[in-house]
Tab-separated table of C-alpha atoms and ligand atoms in Angstrom:
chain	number	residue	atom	x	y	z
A	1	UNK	CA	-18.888	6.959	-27.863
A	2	UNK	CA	-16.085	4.644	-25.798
A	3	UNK	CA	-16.345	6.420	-22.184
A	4	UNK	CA	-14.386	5.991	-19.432
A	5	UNK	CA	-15.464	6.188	-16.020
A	6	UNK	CA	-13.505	7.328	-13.390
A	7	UNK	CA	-14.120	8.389	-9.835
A	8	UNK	CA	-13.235	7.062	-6.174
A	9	UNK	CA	-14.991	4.633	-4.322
A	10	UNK	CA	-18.304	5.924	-3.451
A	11	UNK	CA	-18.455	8.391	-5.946
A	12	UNK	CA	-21.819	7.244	-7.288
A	13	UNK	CA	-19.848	5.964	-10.136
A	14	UNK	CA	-21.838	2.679	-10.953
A	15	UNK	CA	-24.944	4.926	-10.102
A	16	UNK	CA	-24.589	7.123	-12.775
A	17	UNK	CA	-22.759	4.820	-15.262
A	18	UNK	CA	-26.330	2.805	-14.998
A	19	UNK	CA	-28.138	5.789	-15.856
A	20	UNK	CA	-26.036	7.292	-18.164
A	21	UNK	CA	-26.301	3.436	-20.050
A	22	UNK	CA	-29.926	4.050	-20.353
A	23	UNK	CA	-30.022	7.434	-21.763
A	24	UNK	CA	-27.267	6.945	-24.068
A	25	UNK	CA	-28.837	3.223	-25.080
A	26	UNK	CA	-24.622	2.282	-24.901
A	27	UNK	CA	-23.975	-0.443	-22.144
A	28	UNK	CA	-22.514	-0.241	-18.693
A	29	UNK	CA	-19.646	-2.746	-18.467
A	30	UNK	CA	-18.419	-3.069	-14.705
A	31	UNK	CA	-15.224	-5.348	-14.964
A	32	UNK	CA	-16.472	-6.087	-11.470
A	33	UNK	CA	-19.609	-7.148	-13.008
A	34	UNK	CA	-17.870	-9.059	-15.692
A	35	UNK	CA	-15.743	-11.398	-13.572
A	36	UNK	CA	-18.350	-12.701	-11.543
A	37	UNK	CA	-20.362	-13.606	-14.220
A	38	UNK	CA	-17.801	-15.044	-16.043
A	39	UNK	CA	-16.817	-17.042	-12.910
A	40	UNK	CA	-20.984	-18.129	-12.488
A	41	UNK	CA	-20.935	-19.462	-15.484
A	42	UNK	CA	-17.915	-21.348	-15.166
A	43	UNK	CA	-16.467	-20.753	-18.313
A	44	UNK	CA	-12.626	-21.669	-18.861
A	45	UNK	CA	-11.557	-17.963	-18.794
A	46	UNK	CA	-14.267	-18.280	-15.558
A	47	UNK	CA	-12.257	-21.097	-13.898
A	48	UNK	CA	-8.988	-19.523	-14.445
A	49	UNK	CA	-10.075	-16.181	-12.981
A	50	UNK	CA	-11.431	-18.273	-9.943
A	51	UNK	CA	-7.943	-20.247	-9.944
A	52	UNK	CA	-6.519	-16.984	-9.347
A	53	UNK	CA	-8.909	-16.066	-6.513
A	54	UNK	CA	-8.414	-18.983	-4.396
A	55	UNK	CA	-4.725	-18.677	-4.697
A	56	UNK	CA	-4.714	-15.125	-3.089
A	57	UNK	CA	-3.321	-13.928	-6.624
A	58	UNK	CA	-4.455	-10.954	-8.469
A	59	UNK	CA	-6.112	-11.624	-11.519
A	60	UNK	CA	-3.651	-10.374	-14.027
A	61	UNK	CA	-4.428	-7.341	-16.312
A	62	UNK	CA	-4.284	-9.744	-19.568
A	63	UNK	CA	-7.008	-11.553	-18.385
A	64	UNK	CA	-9.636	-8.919	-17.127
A	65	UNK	CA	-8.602	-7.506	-20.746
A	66	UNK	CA	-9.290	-10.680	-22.766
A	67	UNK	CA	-12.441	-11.039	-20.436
A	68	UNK	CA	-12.850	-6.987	-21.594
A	69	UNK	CA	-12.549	-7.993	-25.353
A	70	UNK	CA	-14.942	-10.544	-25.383
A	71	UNK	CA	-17.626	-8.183	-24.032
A	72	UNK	CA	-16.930	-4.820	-26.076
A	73	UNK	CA	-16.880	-7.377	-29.589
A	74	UNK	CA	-20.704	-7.847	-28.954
A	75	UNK	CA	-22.547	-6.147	-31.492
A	76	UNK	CA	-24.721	-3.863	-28.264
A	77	UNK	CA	-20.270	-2.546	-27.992
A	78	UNK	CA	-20.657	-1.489	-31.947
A	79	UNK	CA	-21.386	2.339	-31.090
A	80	UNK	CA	-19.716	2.736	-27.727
A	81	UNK	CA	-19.980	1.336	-23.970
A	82	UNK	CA	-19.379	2.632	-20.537
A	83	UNK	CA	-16.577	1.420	-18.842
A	84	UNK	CA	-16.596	1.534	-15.045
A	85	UNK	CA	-13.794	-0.053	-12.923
A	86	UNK	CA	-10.680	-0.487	-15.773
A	87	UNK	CA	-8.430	0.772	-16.069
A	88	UNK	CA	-7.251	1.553	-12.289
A	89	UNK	CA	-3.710	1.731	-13.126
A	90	UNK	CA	-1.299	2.706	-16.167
A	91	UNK	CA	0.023	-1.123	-17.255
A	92	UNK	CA	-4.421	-1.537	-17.151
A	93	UNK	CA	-4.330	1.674	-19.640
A	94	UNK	CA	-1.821	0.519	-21.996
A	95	UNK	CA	-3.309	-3.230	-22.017
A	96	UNK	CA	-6.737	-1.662	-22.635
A	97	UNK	CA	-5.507	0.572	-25.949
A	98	UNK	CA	-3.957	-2.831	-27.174
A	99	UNK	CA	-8.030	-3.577	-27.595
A	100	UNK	CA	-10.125	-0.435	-27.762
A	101	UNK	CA	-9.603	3.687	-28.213
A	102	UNK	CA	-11.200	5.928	-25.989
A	103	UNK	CA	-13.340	8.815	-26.573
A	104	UNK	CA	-14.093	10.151	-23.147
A	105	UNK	CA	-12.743	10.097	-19.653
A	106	UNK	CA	-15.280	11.419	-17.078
A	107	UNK	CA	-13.342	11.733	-13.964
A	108	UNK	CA	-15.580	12.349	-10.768
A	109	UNK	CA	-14.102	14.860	-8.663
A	110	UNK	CA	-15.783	14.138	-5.146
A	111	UNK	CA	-13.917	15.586	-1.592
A	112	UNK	CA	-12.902	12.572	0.659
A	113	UNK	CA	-15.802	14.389	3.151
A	114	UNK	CA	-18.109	14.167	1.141
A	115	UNK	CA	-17.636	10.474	0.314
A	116	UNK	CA	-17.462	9.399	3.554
A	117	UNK	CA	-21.010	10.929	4.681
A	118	UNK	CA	-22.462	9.051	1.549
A	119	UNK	CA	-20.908	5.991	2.466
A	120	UNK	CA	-21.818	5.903	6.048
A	121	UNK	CA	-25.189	6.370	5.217
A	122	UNK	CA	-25.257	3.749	2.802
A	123	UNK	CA	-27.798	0.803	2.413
A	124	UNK	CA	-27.247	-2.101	0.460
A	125	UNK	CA	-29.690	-4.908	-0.357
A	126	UNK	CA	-28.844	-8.021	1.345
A	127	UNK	CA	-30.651	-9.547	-1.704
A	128	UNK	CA	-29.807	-8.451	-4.659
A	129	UNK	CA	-26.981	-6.089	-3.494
A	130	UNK	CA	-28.848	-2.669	-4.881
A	131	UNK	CA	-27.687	0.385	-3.430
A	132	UNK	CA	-30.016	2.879	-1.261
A	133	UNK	CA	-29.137	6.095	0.740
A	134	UNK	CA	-30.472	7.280	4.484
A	135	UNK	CA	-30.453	10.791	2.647
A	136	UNK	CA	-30.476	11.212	-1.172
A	137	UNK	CA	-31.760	7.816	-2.549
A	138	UNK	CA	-34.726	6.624	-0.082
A	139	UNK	CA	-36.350	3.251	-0.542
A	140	UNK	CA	-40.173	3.691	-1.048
A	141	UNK	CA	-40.451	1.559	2.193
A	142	UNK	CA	-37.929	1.790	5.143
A	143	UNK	CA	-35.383	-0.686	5.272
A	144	UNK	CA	-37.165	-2.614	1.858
A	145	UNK	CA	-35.545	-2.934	-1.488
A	146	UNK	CA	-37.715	-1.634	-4.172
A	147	UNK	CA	-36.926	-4.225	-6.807
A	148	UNK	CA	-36.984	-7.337	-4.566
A	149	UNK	CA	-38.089	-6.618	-0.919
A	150	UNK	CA	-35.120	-7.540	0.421
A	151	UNK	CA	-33.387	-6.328	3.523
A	152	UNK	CA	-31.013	-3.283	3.388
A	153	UNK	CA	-28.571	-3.199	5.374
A	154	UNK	CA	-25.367	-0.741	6.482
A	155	UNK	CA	-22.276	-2.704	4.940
A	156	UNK	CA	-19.232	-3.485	7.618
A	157	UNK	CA	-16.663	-1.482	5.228
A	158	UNK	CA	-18.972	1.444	5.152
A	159	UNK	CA	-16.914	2.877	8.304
A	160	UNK	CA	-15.819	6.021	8.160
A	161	UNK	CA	-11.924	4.995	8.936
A	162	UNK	CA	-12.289	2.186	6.599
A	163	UNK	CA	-13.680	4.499	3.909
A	164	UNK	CA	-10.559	6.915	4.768
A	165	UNK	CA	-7.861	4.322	3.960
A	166	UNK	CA	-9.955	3.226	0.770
A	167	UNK	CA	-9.778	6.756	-0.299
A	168	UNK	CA	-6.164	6.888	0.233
A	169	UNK	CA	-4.914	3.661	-2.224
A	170	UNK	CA	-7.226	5.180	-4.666
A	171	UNK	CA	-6.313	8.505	-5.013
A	172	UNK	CA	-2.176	6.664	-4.580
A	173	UNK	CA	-3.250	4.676	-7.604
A	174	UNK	CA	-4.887	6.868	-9.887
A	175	UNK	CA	-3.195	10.175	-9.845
A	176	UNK	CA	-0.392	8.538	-11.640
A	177	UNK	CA	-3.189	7.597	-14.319
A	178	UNK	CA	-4.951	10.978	-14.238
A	179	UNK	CA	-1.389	12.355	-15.402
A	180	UNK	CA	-0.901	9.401	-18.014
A	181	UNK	CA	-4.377	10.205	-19.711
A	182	UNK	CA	-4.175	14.199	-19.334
A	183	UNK	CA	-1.976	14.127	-22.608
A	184	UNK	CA	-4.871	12.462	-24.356
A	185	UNK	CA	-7.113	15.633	-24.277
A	186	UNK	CA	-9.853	13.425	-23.163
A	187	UNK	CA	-10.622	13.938	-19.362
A	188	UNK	CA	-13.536	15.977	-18.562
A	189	UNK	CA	-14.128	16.869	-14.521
A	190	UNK	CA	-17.009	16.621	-12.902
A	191	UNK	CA	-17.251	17.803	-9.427
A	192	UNK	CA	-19.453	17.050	-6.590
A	193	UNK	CA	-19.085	18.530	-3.743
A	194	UNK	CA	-22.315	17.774	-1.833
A	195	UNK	CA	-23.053	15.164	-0.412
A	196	UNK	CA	-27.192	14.813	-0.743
A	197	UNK	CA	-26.829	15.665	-4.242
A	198	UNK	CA	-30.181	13.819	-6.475
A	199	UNK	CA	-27.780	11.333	-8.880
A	200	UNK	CA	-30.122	12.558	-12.136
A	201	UNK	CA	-28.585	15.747	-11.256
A	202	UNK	CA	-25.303	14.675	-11.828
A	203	UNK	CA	-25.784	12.470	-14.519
A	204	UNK	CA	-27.507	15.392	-16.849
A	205	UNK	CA	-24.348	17.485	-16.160
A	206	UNK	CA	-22.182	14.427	-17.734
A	207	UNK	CA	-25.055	14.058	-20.248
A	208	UNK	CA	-24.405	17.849	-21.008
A	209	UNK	CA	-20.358	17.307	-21.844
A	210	UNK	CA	-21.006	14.125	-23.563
A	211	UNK	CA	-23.438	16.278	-25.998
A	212	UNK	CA	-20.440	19.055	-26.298
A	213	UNK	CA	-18.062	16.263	-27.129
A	214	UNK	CA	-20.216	14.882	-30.148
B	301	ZN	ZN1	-32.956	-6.061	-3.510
C-alpha cells in the first residue's frame, strides 16, 4: 500500500511513520531523509541539490521527485512505502502522480496546543539526532540517548512562539492540499488531541484503518 503521511510539525509524524514501517515491513521514505543522504554521498543529483542549498534557492519540486523516483523503483518500494514530508504543496502533488499513485492519505489531526506542549518538552540527541520526550517518550537514563549515549538536548526552535509561527505556514500551506486530495476519497483523519499520548497508541489506530482499507 502507497501511504501518505501527513500531519504538522510535531505531530509525531516521523515517529509513527518509523513504526508503522516496521509493522507493515513497507519502508519509511523521509524526503528529508533522502536529500541528505543523497547530498553525503555526493552523487551528481547530490551536488546539484547542494548547489541549490548554498545559493539560498529552494530545491525545486522536479528534483526532490527524480530524487523520489529513484528511491520508490527499489525493489523494498515493490508493495508500497511510507511517504513522510512530500508532498507539502499542490504543484509537489501533481509532480508526485507524474511518478507514483496513492493509496492512502493519513492526515494527523493534532490542536496547535497540543503540539506546542510536545515540542517544548522535546529532547533531541545531540548525536545521532533521535527524538525523546520529558513526558511520553522517556530515555531509560536521564538526559542519555538509548541507542548511542549521546546527549539530549532541548532544540533552540522548540520555543513555544517559534512553534506557533511554524504551525501557522503549515496549516497556510496544506489546507489548500487537504482540499486538492479530498476529491481522491483517500484521506483518513486521525486525531490526537492529547498531548502525553504513548505513540504505539496512535500508530495501532492507523494500523486499524490501514487494515479497513485492504
Ligand atoms: Zn543518540
Amino acid at each position: 500500500m502507497r501511504i501518505l503521511m501527513f500531519g504538522p510539525p510535531g505531530s509525531g509524524k516521523g515517529t509513527y511513520a518509523s513504526r508503522l514501517s516496521v509493522k507493515l515491513n513497507a519502508p519509511h521514505i523521509s524526503t528529508g531523509d533522502l536529500v541528505r543522504d543523497e547530498i553525503k554521498k555526493q552523487t551528481d543529483l547530490g551536488k546539484r541539490i547542494s548547489d541549490y542549498s548554498s545559493r539560498g534557492q529552494l530545491v525545486p519540486d522536479k528534483t526532490i521527485c527524480e530524487l523520489l523516483q529513484k528511491r520508490i523503483s527499489q525493489p523494498d518500494c515493490k508493495s508500497g512505502f511510507i511517504l513522510d514530508g512530500f508532498p507539502r504543496t499542490i504543484p509537489q502533488a501533481q509532480e508526485l502522480e507524474k511518478i507514483s499513485s496513492t493509496d492512502l492519505i493519513i492526515n494527523l489531526d493534532v490542536p496547535d496546543d497540543v503540539i506546542i506542549e510536545r515540542l517544548s518538552t522535546r529532547l533531541t540527541c545531540k548525536s545521532c539526532g533521535a527524538i525523546y520526550n520529558e513526558r511520553s517518550l522517556k530515555p531509560r537514563t536521564e538526559g542519555k540517548c538509548d541507542k548511542c549515549h549521546g546527549q539530549l538536548y532541548k532544540r533552540e526552535d522548540d520555543q513555544p512562539k517559534v512553534i506557533q509561527e511554524r504551525l501557522n505556514v503549515y496549516r497556510n500551506q496544506t489546507q489548500p492540499l487537504l482540499e486538492y486530495y479530498q476529491k481522491t476519497g483517500q484521506i483518513r483523519n486521525v486525531s490526537n488531541k492529547e498531548a502525553g499520548l504513548p505513540p504505539d497508541k496512535v500508530v495501532q489506530e492507523i494500523l486499524k484503518i490501514i487494515e479497513n482499507e485492504s
